[in-house]
Coordinates of C-alpha atoms and ligand atoms in Angstrom, one line a residue:
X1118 CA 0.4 9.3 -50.2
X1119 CA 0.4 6.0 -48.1
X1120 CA -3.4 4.0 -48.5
X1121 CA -5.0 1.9 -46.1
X1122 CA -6.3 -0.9 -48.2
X1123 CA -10.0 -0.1 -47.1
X1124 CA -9.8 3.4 -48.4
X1125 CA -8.1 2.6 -51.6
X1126 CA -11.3 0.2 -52.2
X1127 CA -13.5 3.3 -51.2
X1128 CA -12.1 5.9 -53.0
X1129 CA -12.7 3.6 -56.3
X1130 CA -16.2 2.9 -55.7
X1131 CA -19.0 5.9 -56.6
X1132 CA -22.2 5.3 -55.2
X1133 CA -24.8 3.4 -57.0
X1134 CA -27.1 5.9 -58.1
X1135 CA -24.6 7.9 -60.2
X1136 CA -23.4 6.8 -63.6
X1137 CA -19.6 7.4 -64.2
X1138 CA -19.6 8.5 -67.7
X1139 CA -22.7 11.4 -66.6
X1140 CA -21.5 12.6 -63.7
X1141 CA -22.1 16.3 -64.9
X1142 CA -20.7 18.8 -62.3
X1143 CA -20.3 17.0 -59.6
X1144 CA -17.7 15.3 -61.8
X1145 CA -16.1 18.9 -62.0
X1146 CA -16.2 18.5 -58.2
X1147 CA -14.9 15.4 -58.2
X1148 CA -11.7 16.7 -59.8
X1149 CA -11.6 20.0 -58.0
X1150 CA -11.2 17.6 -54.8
X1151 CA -8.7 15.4 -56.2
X1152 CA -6.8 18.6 -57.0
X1153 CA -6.6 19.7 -53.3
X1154 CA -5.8 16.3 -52.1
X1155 CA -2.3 16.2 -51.9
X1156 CA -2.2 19.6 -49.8
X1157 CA -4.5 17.6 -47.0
X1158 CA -1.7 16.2 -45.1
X1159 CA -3.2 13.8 -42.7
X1160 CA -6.4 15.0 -43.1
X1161 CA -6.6 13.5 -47.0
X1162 CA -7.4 10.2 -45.0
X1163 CA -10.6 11.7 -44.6
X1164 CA -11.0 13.1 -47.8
X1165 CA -13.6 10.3 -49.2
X1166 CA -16.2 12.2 -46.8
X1167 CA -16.0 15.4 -49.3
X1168 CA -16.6 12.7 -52.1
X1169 CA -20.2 12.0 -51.0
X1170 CA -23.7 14.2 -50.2
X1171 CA -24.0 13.1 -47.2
X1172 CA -27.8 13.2 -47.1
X1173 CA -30.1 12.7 -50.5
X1174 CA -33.8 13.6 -50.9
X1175 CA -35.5 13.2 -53.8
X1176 CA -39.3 14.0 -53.7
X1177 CA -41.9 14.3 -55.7
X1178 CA -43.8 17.4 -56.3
X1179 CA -47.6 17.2 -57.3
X1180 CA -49.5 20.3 -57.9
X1181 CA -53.0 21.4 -59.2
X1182 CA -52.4 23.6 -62.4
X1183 CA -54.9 26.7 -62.6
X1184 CA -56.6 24.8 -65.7
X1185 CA -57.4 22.1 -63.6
X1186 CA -54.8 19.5 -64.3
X1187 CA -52.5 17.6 -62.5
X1188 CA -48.4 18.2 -62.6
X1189 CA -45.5 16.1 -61.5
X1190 CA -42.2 18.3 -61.0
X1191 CA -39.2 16.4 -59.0
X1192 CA -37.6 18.0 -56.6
X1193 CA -34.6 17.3 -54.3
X1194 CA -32.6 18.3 -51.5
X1195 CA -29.1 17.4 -51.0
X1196 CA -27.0 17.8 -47.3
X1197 CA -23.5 17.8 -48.7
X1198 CA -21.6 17.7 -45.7
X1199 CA -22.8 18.9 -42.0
X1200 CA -19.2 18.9 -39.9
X1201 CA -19.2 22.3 -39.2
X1202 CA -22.7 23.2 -38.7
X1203 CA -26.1 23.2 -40.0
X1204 CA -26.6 22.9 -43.5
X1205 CA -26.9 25.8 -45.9
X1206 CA -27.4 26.6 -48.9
X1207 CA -30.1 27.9 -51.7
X1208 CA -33.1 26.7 -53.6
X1209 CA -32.8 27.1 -57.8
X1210 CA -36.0 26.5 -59.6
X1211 CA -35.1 26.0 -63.4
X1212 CA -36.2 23.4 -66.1
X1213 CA -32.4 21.3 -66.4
X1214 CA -32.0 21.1 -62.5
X1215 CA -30.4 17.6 -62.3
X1216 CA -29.6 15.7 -59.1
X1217 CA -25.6 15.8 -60.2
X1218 CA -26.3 19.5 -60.3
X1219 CA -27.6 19.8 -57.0
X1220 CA -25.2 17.4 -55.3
X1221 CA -22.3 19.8 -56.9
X1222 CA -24.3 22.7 -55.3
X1223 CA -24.0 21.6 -52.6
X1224 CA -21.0 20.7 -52.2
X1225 CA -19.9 24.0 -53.2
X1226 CA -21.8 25.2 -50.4
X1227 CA -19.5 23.3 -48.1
X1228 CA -16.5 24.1 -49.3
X1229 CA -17.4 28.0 -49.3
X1230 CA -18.7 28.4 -46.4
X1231 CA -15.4 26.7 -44.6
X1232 CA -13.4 29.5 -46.9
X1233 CA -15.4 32.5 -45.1
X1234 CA -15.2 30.3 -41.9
X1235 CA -19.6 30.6 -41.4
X1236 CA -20.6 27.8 -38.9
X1237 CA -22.2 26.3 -41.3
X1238 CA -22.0 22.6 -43.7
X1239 CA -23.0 22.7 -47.2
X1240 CA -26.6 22.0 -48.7
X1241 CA -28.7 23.0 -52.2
X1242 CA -31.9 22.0 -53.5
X1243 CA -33.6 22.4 -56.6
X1244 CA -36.8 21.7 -58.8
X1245 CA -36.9 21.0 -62.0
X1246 CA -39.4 23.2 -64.1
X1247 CA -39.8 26.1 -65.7
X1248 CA -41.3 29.0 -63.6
X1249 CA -41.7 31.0 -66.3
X1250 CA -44.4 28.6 -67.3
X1251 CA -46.2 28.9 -64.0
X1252 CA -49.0 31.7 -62.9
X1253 CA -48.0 33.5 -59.4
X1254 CA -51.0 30.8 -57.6
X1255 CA -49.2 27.6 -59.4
X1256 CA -45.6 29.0 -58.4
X1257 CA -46.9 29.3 -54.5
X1258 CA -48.5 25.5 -54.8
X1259 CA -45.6 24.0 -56.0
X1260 CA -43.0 26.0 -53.3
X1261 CA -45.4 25.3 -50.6
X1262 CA -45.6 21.3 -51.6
X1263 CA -42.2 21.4 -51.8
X1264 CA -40.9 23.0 -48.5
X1265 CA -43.5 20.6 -47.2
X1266 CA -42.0 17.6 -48.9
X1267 CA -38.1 18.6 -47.7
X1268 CA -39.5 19.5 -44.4
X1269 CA -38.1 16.4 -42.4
X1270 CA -34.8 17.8 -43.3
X1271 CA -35.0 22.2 -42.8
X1272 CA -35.1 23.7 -40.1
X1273 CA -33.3 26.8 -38.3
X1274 CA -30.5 24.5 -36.8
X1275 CA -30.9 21.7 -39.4
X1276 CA -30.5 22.8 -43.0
X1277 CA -31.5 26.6 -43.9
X1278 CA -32.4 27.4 -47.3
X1279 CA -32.0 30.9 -49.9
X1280 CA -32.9 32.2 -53.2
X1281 CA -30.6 31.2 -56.2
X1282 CA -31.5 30.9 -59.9
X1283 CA -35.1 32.0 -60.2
X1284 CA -35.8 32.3 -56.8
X1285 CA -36.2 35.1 -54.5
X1286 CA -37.7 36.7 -51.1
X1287 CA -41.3 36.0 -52.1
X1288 CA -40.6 32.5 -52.6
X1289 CA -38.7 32.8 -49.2
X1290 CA -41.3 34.1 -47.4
X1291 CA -44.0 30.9 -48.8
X1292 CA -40.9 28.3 -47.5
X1293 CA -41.4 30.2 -44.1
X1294 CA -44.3 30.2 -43.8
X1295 CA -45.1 26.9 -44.6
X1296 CA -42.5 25.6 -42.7
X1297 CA -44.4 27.6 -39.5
X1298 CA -47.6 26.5 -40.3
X1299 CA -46.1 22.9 -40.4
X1300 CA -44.4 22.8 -36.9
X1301 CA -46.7 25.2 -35.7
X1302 CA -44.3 28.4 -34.4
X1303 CA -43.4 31.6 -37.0
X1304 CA -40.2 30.0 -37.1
X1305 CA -38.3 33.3 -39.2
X1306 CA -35.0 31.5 -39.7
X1307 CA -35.5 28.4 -41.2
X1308 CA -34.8 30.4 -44.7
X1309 CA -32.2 33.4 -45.2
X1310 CA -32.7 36.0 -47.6
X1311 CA -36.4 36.7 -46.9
X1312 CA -38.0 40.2 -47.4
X1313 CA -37.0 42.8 -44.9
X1314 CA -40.5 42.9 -43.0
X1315 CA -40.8 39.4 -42.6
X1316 CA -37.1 39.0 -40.8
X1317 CA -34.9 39.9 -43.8
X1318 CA -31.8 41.1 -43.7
X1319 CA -30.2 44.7 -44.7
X1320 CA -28.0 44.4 -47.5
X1321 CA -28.9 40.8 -48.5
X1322 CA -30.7 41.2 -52.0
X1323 CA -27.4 42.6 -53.1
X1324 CA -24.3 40.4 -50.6
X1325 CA -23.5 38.4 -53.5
X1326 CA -23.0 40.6 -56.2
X1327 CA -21.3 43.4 -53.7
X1328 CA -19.0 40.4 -52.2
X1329 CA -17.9 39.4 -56.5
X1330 CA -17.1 43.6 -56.6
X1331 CA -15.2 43.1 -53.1
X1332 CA -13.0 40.4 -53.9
X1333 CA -12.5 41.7 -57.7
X1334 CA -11.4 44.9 -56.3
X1335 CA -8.7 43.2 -53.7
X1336 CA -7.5 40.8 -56.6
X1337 CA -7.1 44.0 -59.3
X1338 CA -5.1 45.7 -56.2
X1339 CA -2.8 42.7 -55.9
X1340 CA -2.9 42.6 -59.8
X1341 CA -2.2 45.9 -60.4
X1342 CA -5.2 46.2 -62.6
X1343 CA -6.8 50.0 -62.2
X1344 CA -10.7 49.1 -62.4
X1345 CA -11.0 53.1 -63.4
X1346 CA -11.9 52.8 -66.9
X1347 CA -11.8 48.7 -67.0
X1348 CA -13.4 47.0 -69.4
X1349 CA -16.1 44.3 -68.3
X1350 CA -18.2 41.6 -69.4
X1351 CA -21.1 40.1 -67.6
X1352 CA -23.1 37.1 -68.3
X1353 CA -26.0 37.0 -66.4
X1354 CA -27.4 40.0 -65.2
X1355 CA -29.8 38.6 -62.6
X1356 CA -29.3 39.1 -58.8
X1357 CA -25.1 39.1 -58.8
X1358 CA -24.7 40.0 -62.3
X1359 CA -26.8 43.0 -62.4
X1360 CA -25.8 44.3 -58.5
X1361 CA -21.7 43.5 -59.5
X1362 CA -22.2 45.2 -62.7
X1363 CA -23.7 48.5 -61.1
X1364 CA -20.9 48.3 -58.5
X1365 CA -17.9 47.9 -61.1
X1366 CA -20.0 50.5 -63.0
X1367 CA -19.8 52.9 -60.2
X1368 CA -16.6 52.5 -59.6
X1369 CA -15.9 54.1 -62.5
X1370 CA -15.5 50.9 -64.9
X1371 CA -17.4 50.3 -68.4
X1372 CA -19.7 47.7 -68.3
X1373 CA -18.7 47.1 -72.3
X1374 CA -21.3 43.5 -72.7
X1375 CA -24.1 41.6 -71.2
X1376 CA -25.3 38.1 -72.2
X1377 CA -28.4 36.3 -70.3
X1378 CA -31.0 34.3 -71.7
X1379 CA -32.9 36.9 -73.7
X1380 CA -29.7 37.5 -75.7
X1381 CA -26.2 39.6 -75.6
X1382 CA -25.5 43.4 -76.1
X1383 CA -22.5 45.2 -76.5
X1384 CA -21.7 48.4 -76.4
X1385 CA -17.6 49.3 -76.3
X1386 CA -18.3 52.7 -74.7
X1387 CA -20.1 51.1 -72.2
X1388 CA -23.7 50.5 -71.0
X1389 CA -25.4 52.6 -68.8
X1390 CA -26.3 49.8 -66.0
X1391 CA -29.1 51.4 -64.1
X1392 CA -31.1 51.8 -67.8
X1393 CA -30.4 48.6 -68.2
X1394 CA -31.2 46.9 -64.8
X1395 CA -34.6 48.8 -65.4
X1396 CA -35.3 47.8 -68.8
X1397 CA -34.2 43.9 -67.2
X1398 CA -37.1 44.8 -64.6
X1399 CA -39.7 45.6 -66.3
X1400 CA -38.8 43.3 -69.9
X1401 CA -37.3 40.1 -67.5
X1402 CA -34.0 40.3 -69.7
X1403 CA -31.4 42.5 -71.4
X1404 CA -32.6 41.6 -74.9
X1405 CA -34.2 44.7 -77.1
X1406 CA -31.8 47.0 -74.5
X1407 CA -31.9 50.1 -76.8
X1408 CA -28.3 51.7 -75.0
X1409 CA -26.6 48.5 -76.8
X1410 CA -26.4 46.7 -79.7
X1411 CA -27.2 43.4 -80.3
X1412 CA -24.9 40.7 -80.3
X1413 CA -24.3 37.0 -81.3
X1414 CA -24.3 35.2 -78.3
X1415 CA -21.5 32.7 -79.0
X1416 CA -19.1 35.9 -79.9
X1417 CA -19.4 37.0 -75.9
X1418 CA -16.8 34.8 -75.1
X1419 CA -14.4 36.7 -77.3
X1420 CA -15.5 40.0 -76.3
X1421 CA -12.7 42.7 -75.7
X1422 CA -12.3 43.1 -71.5
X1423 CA -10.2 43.6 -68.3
X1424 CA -12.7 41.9 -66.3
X1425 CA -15.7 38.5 -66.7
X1426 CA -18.3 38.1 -64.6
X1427 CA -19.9 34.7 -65.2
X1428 CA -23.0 35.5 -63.4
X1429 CA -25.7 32.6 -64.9
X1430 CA -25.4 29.0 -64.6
X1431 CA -22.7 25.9 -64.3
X1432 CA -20.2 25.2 -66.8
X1433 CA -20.4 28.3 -69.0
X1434 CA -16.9 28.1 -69.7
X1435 CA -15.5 25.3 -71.2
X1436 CA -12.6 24.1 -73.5
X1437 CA -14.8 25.2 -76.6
X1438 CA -14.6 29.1 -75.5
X1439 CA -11.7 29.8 -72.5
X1440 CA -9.3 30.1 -75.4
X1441 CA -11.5 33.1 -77.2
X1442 CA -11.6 34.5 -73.3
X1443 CA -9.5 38.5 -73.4
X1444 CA -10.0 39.2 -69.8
X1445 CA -7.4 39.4 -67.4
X1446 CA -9.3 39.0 -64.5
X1447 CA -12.5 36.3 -64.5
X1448 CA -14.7 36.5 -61.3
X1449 CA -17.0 33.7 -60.6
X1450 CA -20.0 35.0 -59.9
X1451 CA -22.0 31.9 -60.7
X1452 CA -21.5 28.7 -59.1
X1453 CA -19.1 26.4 -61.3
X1454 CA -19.2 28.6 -64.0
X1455 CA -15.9 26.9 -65.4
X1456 CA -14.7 23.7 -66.1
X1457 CA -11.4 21.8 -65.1
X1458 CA -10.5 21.6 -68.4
X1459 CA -11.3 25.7 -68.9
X1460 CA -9.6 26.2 -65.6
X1461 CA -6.2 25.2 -67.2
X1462 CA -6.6 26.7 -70.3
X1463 CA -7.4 30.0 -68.2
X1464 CA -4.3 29.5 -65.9
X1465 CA -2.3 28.6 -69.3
X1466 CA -2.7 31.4 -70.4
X1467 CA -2.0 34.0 -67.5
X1468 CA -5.4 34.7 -66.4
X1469 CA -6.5 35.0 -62.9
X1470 CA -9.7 33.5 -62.2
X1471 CA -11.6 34.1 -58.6
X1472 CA -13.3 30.8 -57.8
X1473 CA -17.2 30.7 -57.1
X1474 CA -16.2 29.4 -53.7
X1475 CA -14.8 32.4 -52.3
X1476 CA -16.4 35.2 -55.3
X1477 CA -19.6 34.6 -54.5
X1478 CA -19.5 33.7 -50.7
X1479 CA -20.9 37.3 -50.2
X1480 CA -24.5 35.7 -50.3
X1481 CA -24.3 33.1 -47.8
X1482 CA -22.2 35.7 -45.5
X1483 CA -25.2 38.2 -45.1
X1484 CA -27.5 35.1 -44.9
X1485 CA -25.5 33.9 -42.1
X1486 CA -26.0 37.4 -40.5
X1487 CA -29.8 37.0 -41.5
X1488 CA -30.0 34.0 -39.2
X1489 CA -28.2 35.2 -36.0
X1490 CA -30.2 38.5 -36.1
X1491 CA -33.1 35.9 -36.6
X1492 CA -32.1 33.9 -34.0
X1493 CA -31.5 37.2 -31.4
X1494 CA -34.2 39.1 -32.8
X1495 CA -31.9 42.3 -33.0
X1496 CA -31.1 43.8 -36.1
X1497 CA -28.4 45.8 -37.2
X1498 CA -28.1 48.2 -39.9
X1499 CA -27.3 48.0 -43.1
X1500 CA -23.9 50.2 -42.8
X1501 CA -22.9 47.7 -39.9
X1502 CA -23.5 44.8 -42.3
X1503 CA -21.8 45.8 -45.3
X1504 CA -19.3 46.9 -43.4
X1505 CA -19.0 43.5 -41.5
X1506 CA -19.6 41.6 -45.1
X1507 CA -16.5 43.5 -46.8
X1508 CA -14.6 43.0 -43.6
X1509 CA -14.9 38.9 -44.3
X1510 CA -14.7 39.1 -47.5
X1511 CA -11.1 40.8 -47.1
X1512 CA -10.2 38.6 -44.9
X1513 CA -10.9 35.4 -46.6
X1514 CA -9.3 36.7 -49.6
X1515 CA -6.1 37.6 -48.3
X1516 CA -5.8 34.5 -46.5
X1517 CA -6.4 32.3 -49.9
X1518 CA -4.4 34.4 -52.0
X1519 CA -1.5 33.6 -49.5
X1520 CA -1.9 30.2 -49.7
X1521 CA -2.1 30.4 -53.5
X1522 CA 1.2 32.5 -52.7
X1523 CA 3.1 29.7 -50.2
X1524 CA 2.0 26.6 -52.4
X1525 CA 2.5 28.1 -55.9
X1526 CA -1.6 26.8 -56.7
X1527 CA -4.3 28.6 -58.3
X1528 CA -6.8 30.8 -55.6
X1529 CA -9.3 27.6 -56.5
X1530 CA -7.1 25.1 -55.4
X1531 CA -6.1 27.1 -52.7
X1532 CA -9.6 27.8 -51.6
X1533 CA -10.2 24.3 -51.6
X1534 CA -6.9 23.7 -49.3
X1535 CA -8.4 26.5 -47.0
X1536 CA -11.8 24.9 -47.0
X1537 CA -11.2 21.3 -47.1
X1538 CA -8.8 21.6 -44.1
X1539 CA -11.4 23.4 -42.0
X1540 CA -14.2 20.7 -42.8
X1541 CA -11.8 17.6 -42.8
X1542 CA -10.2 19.2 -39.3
X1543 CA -14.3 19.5 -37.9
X1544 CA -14.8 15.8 -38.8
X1545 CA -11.6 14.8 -37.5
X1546 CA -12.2 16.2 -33.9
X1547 CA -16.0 15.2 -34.0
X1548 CA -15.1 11.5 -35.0
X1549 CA -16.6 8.3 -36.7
X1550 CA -20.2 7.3 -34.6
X1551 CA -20.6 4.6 -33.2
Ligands
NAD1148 P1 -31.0 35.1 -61.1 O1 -32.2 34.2 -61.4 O2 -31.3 36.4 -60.4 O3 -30.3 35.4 -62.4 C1 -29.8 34.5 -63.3 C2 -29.3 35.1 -64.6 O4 -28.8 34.2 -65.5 C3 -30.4 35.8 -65.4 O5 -29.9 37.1 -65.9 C4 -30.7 34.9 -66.5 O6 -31.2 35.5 -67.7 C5 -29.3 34.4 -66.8 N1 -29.3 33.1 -67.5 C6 -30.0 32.0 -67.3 N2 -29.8 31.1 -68.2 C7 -28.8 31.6 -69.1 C8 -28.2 31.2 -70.2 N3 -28.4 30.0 -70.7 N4 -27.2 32.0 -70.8 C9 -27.0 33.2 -70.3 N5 -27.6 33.7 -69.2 C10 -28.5 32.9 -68.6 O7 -30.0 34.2 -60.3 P2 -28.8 34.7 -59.4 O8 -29.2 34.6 -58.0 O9 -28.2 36.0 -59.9 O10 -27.7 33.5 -59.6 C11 -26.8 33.5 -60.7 C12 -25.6 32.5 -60.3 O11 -25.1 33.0 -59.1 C13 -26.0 31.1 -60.1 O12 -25.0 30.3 -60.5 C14 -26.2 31.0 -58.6 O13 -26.0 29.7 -58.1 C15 -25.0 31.9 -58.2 N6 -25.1 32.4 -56.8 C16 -26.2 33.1 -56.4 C17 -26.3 33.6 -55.1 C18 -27.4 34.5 -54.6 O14 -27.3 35.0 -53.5 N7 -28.4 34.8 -55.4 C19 -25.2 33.4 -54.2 C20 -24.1 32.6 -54.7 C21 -24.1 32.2 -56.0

């Protein structure tokens, strides 16, 4: 590939406020991009814009603690890329949220949405603390200053935010509200994935987890992999975790081990899900699960499957573990649950893994129905939306496992290709202002 000298002295250069030997998962990014580079055609000319967040808020988030005291948490959001729409992407609230973190998030976020084709660029924003730590009041407090803090940059056609790790529709529905209070107008679609009264979609609370069964189901198909009686592995059994598993489960596979951060179980005849997704309810993790037994938590890796569902956090799988990993088939259910390196070591050896940013794009699909039946104040019903949700999913798949097919790449590679040309194609046409 031919260089203009200007872009050669770009594409060496990473913006000041990142440190090259730390760059975390947006380094992962980094190299997922350089990857899909050479399938860009003329588009890679362009290809420095997927290389930096094209927006960066860091803020600072003060709160009164119930005890009186005063607390600093630091927040950020990060618009990735916004040549295909308004931003979008979720909101994680967890004590090692870094701003390479969130500037990988959401640059994920762009990249998946092109591959299900939403109107939409990619965004992701974060706080760092622990809200275990924090009483229901404190937790409000702190989402409230913080929507208000990111509030120059949300808004319904600006940059939409979601749940993700420890997050969910109450949390939604403060971000709303404050939001409204703030411009002064209920303004229902500034957030996706809100409670059902409040503007909520059907079918949302569980898009994610039923989008990581859709697309597992369609690659074991292609596979010839019969999920009757497949053995699977989970980690995580939050939102996706816990809905995938009861879907897989359902369809007649053994859910055989769980890890999350309580601890891992096992149980090779498998684990009845719904005890267990009630025991997660009302104990806030799988650990003391009496249908299982307990487990070491570094021997999950090696555990004896068909199927893993990394369903927690970022690089979960790395050259230390992918070569302990049985499973045929590993479906990202988390966001950059695998590293480069792990990538190769699981394409080595014969396994098919289902990137994050077509797995889990089930999420942002629902919330992108969320916001046009926000936006038209009509909502459909929940059969129309899964139906319409498996319908995308399908469709995306096919059309990246084809691509996979025609350039002899891995589905994340070929998602990227997918993805990348859709956003690099947008910011082609829309052009350089001035
Ligand atoms: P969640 O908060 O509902 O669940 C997170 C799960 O991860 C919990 O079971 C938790 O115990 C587990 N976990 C946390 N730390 C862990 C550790 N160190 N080891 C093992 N398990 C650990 O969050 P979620 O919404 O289910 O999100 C999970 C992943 O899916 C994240 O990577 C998120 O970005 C991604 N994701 C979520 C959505 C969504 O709609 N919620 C959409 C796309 C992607």
């Amino acid at each position: 590939m031919s260089k203009s000298k200007d872009t050669s002295v770009a594409s060496h250069a990473l913006p000041s406020y990142l440190d090259a030997e730390h760059l975390g998962p947006w380094g992962n990014y980094l190299q997922q991009v350089d990857r899909v580079t050479p399938y860009l055609g003329n588009l890679a000319r362009w290809v420095e814009t997927l290389k930096r967040p094209k927006r960066i808020l860091v803020v600072d988030v003060p709160i009164e603690l119930d005890n009186g005291t005063i607390a600093h948490f630091e927040g950020y959001r990060v618009q990735h890329n916004l040549s295909r729409g308004p931003g979008k992407g979720g909101v994680r609230f967890h004590q090692d949220v870094t701003l390479s973190e969130v500037m990988a998030l959401s640059a994920w976020m762009s990249v998946k949405n092109a591959a299900v084709n939403v109107p939409y660029g990619g965004a992701k924003g974060g706080i760092r603390v622990d809200p275990r730590k924090l009483s229901m009041p404190e937790l409000e407090r702190l989402t409230r200053r913080y929507t208000s803090e990111i509030g120059m940059m949300i808004g319904p056609s600006k940059d939409i935010p979601a749940p993700d790790v420890n997050t969910n529709g109450q949390i939604m529905a403060w971000m709303m509200d404050t939001y409204s209070m703030n411009t002064g107008a209920t303004s229902t679609g500034v957030v996706t994935g809100k409670p059902v009264d409040l503007g909520g979609s059907l079918g949302r609370v569980e898009a994610t987890g039923r989008g990581v069964f859709t697309v597992g189901m369609e690659a074991a198909k292609l596979s010839g992999m019969n999920v009757q009686g497949a053995k699977v592995a989970v980690q995580g059994f939050g939102n996706v975790g816990g809905t995938a598993g009861k879907l897989f489960a359902e369809a007649g596979a053994l859910i055989v081990a769980v890890q999350d951060h309580t601890g891992t179980i096992h149980n090779a005849k498998g684990i009845d899900v719904i005890a267990l997704l009630a025991h997660v309810a009302k104990k806030g993790g799988v650990g003391g699960f009496a249908g299982a037994e307990k487990m070491e938590d570094s021997a999950f890796w090696g555990v004896t499957c068909d199927i893993l569902i990394p369903a927690a956090l970022e690089s979960q799988i790395t050259k230390d573990n992918a070569g302990k990993i049985k499973a045929k088939l590993v479906i990202e259910g988390a966001n950059g649950p695998t590293t480069p390196e792990a990538d190769d070591i699981l394409t080595d050896k014969g396994v098919l893994v289902l990137p994050d940013v077509i797995a889990n794009a089930g999420g942002v699909t629902v919330s992108y129905f969320e916001w046009v039946q926000d936006f038209s104040s009509f909502f459909w019903t929940e059969d129309e939306i899964n139906a319409r949700l498996v319908r995308i999913m399908q469709e995306a798949f096919a059309g990246v496992w084809a691509v996979a097919q025609e350039h002899k790449v891995t589905l994340r590679t070929a998602t990227f290709i997918v993805a990348c040309k859709r956003i690099l194609h947008a910011r082609e046409m829309r052009g350089l202002y001035p």
